[in-house]
PDB file of C-alpha atoms in Angstrom:
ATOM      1  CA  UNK L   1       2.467  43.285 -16.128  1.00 46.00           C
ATOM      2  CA  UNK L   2       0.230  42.730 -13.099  1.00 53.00           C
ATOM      3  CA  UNK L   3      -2.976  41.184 -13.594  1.00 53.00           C
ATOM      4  CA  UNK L   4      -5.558  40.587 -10.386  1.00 58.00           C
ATOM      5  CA  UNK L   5      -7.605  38.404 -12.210  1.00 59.00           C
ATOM      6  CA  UNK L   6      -5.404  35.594 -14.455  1.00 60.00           C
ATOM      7  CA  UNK L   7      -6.917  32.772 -14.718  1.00 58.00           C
ATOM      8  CA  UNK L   8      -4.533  30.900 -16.798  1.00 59.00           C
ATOM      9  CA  UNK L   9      -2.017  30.904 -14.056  1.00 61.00           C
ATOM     10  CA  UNK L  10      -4.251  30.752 -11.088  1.00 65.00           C
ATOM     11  CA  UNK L  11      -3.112  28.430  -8.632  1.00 65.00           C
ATOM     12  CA  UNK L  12      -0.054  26.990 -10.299  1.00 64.00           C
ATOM     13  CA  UNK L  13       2.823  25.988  -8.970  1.00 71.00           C
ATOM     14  CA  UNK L  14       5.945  24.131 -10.179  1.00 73.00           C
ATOM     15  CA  UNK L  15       8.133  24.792 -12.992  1.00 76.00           C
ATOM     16  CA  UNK L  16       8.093  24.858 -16.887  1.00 75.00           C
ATOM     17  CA  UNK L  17      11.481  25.621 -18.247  1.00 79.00           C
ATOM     18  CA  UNK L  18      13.178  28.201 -16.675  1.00 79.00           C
ATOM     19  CA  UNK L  19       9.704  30.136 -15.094  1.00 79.00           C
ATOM     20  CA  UNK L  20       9.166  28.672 -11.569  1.00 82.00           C
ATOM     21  CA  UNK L  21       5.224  29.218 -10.257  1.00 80.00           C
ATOM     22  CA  UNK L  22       4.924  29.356  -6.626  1.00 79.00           C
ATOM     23  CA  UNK L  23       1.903  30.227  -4.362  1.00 79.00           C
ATOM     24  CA  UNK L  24       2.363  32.933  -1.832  1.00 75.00           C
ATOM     25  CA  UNK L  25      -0.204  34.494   0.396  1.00 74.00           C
ATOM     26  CA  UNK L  26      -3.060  33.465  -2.010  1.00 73.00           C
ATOM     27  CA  UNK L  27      -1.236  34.602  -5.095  1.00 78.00           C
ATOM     28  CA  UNK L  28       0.399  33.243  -7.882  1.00 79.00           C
ATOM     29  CA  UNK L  29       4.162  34.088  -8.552  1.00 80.00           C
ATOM     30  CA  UNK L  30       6.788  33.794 -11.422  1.00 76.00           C
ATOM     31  CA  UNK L  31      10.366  33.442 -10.887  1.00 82.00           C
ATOM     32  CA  UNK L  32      13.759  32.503 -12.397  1.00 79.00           C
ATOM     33  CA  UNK L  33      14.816  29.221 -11.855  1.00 76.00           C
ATOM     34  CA  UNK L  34      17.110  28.909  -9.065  1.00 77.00           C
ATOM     35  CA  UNK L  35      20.817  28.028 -10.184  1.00 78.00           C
ATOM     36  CA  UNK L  36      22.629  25.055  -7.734  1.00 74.00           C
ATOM     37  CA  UNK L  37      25.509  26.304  -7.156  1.00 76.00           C
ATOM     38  CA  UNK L  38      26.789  23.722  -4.113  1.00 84.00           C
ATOM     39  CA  UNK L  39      27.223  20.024  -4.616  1.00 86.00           C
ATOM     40  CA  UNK L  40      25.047  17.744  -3.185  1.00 86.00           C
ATOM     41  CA  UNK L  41      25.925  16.256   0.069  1.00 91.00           C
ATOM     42  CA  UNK L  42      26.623  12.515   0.941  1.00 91.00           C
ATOM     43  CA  UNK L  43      23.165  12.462   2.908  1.00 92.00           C
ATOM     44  CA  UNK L  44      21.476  14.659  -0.160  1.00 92.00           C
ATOM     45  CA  UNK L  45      22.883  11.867  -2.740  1.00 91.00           C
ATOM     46  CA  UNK L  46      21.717   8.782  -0.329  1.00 92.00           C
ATOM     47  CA  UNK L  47      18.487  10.105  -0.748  1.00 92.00           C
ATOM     48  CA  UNK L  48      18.343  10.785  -4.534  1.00 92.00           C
ATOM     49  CA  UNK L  49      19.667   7.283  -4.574  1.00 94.00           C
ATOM     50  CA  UNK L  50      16.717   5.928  -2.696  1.00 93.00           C
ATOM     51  CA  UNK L  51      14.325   7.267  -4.903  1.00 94.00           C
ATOM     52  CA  UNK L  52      16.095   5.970  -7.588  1.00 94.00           C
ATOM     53  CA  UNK L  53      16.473   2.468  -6.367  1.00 94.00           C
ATOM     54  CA  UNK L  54      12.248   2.754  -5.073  1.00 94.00           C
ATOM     55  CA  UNK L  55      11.371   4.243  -8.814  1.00 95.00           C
ATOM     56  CA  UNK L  56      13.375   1.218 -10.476  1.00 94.00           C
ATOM     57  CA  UNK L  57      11.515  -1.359  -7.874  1.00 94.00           C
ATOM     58  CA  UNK L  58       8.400   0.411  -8.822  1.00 94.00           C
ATOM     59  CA  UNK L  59       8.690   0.135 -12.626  1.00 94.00           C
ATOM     60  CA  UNK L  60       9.934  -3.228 -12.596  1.00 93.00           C
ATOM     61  CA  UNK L  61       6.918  -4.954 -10.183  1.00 92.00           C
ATOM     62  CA  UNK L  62       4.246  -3.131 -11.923  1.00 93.00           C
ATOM     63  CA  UNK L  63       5.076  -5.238 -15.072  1.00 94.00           C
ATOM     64  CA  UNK L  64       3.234  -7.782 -13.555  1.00 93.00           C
ATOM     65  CA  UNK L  65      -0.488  -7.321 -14.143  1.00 93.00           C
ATOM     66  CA  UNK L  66      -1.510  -8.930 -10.756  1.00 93.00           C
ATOM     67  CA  UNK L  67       0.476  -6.717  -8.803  1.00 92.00           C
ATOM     68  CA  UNK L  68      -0.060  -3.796 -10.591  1.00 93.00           C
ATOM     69  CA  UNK L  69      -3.842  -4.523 -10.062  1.00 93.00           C
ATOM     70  CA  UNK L  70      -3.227  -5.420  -6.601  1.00 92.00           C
ATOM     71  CA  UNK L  71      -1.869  -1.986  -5.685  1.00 91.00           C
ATOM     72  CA  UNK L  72      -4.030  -0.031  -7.810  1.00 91.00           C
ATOM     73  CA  UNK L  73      -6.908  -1.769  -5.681  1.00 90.00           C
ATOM     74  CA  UNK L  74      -4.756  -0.682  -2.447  1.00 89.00           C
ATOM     75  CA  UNK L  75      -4.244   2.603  -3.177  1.00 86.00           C
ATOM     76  CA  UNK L  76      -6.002   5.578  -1.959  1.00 86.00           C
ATOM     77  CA  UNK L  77      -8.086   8.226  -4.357  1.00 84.00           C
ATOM     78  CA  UNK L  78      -5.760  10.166  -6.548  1.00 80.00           C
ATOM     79  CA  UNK L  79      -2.973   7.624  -5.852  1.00 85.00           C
ATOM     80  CA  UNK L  80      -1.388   5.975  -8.139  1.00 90.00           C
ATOM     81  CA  UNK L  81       0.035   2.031  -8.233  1.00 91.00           C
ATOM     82  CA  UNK L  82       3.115   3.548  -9.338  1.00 93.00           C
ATOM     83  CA  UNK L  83       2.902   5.799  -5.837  1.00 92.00           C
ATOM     84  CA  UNK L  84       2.226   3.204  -3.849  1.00 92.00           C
ATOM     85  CA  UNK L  85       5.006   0.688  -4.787  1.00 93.00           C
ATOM     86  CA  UNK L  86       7.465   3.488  -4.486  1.00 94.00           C
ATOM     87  CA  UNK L  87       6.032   4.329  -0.640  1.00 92.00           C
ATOM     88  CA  UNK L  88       6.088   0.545  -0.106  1.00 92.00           C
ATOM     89  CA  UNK L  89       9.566   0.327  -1.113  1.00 94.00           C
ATOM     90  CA  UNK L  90      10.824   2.832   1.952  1.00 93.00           C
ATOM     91  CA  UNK L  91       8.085   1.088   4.546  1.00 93.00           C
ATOM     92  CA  UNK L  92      10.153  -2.376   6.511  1.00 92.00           C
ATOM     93  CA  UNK L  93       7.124  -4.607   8.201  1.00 95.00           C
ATOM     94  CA  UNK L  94       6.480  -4.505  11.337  1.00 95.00           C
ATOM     95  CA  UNK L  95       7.110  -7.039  14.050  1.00 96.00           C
ATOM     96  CA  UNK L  96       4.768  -7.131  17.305  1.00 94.00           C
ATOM     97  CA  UNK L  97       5.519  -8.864  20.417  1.00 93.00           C
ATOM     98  CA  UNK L  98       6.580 -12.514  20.108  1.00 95.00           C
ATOM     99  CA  UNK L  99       3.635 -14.705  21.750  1.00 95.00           C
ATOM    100  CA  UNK L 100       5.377 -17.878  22.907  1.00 94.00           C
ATOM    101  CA  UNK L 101       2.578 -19.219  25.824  1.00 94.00           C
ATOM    102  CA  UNK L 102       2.000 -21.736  23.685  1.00 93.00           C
ATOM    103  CA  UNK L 103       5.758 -23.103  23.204  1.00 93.00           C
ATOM    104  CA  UNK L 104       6.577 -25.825  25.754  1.00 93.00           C
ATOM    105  CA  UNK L 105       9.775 -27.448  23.944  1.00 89.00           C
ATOM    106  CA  UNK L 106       7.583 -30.092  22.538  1.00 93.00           C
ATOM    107  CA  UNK L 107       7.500 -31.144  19.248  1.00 93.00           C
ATOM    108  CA  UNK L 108       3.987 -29.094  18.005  1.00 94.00           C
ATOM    109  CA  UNK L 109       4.160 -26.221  20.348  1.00 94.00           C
ATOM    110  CA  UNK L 110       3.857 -22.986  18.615  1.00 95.00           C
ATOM    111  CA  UNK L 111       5.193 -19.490  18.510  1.00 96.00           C
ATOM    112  CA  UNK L 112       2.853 -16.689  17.260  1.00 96.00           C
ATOM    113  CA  UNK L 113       4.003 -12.914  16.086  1.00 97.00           C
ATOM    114  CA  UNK L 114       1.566 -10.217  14.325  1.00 96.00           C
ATOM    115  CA  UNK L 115       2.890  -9.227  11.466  1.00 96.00           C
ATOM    116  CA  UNK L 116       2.100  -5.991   9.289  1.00 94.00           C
ATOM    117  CA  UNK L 117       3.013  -3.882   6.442  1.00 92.00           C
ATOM    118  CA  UNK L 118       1.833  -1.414   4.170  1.00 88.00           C
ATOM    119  CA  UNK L 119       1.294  -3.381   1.259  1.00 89.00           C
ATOM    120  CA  UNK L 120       1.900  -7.099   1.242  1.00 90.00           C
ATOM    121  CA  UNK L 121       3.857  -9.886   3.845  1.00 94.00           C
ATOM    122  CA  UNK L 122       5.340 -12.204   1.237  1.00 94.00           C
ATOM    123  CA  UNK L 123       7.273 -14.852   4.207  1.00 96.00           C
ATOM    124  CA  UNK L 124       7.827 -14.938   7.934  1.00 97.00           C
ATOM    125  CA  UNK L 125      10.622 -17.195   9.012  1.00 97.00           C
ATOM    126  CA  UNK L 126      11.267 -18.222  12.738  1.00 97.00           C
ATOM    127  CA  UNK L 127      14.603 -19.532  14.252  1.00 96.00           C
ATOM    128  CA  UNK L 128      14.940 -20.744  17.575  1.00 95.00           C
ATOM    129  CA  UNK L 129      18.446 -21.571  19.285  1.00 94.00           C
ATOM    130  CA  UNK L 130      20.037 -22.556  22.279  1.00 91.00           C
ATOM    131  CA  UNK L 131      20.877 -20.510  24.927  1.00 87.00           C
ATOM    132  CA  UNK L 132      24.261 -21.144  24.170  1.00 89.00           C
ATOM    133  CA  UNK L 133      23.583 -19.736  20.238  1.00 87.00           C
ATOM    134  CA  UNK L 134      23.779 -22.844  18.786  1.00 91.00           C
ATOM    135  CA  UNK L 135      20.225 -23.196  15.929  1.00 93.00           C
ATOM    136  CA  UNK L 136      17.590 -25.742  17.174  1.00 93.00           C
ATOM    137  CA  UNK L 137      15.780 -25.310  14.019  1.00 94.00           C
ATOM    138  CA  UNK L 138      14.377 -22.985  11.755  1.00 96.00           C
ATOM    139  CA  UNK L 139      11.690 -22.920   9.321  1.00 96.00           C
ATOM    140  CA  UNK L 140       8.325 -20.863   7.634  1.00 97.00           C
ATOM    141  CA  UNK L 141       5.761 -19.483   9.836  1.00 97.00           C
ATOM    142  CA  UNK L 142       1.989 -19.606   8.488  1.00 96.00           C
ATOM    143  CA  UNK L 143      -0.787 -17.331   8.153  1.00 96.00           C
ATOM    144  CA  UNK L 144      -3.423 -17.406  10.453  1.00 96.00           C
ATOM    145  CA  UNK L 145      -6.910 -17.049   9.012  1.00 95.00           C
ATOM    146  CA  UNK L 146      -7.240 -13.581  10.930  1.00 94.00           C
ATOM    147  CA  UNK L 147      -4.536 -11.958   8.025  1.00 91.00           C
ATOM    148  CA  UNK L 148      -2.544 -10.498  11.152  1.00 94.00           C
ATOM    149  CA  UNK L 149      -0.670 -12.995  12.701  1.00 96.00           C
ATOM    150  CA  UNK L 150       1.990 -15.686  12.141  1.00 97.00           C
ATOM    151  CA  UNK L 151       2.487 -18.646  13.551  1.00 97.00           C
ATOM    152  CA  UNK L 152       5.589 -21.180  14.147  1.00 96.00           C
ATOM    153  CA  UNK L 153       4.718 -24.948  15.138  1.00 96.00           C
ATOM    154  CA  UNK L 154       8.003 -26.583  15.847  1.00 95.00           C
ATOM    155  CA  UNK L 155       9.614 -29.830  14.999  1.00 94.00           C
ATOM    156  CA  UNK L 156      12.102 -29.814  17.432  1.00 93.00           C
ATOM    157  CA  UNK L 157      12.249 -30.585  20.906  1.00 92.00           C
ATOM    158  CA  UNK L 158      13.788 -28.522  23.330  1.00 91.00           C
ATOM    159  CA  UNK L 159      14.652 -30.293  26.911  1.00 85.00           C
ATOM    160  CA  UNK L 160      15.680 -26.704  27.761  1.00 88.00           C
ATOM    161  CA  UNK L 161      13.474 -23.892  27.200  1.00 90.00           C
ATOM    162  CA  UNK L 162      14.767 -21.687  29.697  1.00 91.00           C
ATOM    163  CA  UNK L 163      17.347 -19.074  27.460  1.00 91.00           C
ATOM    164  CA  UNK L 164      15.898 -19.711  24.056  1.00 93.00           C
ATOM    165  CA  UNK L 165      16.007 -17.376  21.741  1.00 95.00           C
ATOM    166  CA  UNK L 166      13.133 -17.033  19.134  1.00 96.00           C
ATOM    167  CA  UNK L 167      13.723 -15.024  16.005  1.00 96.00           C
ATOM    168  CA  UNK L 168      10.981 -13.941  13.804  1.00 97.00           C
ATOM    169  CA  UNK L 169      12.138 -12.444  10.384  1.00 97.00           C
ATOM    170  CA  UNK L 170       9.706 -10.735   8.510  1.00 97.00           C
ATOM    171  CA  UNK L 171      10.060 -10.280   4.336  1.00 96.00           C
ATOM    172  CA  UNK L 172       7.988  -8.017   2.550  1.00 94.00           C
ATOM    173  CA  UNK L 173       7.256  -7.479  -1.698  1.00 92.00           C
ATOM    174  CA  UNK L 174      10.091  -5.233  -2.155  1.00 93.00           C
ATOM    175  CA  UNK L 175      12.354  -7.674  -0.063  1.00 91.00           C
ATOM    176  CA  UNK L 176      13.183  -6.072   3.182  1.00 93.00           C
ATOM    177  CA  UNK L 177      12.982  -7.412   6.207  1.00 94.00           C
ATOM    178  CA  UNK L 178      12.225  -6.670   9.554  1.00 96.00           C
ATOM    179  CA  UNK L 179      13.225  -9.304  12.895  1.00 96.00           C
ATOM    180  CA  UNK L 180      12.154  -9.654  16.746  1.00 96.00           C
ATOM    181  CA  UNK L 181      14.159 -11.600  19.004  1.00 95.00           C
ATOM    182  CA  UNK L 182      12.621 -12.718  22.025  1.00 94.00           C
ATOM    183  CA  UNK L 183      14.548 -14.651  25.289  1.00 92.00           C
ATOM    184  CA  UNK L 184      12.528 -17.496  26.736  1.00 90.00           C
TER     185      UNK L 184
END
């Protein structure tokens, strides 16, 4: 039966059963539902496993009241806290460029990185070594009061900054990481 004027299917879309509702050229259509009849393929299953693991994360933060509120308060109209969580899971922070014009080798000199992500930094950690590879030290980089950047004040001293390498490591709520490596 055609009907121009149905208002109790008018703009659906999705599926109920075995009746899929689709939207084409303005219109609203039925269908059967369509019948897999290949296996999934190892990049198909990686990604079913992703949401997975991201729907599990998501379930299992928003037990806690404060973060539940936290991303509620984060997230944009018609979003939900569960939404966000699982888009937080797939975003890694971000890393800018290592500022070291205030590291010298001395014992208080500091190393500064901007740090972002899409929901919450939870730790930066810094490593400096040797240009030989061999760790100088290592330790927690603070907050600075401008919510952006991170900074490093070592205890340390280097006689040799020349080779250095600083690594910044970046951890986020759902526990990835990102790092930048920068060469003195």
């Amino acid at each position: 039966m055609k009907s121009n004027d149905n208002f109790a299917t008018e703009g659906l879309s999705g599926t109920y059963k075995q009746v899929v509702f689709r939207q084409l050229f303005g219109k609203t259509v039925l269908g059967k539902r369509p019948k897999r009849t290949k296996a999934f393929t190892a990049a198909q299953n990686a990604i079913t496993n992703a949401f997975k693991e991201a729907a599990i994360y998501a379930k299992s933060i928003l037990i806690d009241p404060l973060i539940k509120a936290a991303y509620k308060l984060k997230a944009k109209p018609g979003q939900s806290a569960f939404n966000l969580a699982v888009a937080d899971y797939f975003k890694a922070p971000e890393i800018g460029e290592i500022d070291s014009t205030g590291y010298n080798g001395q014992v208080g000199s500091t190393l500064i990185a901007k740090v972002m992500d899409d929901f919450k930094i939870v730790s930066v950690k810094v490593r400096i070594e040797k240009s030989n590879g061999n760790l100088l030290e290592e330790g927690n980089a603070s907050l600075l009061p401008d919510g952006l950047n991170w900074m490093y004040v070592s205890t340390v001293e280097n006689g040799n900054v020349s080779g250095t390498k600083v690594i910044f490591t970046a951890f986020d709520l759902p526990n990835h990481n990102s790092v930048q490596t920068k060469t003195l």
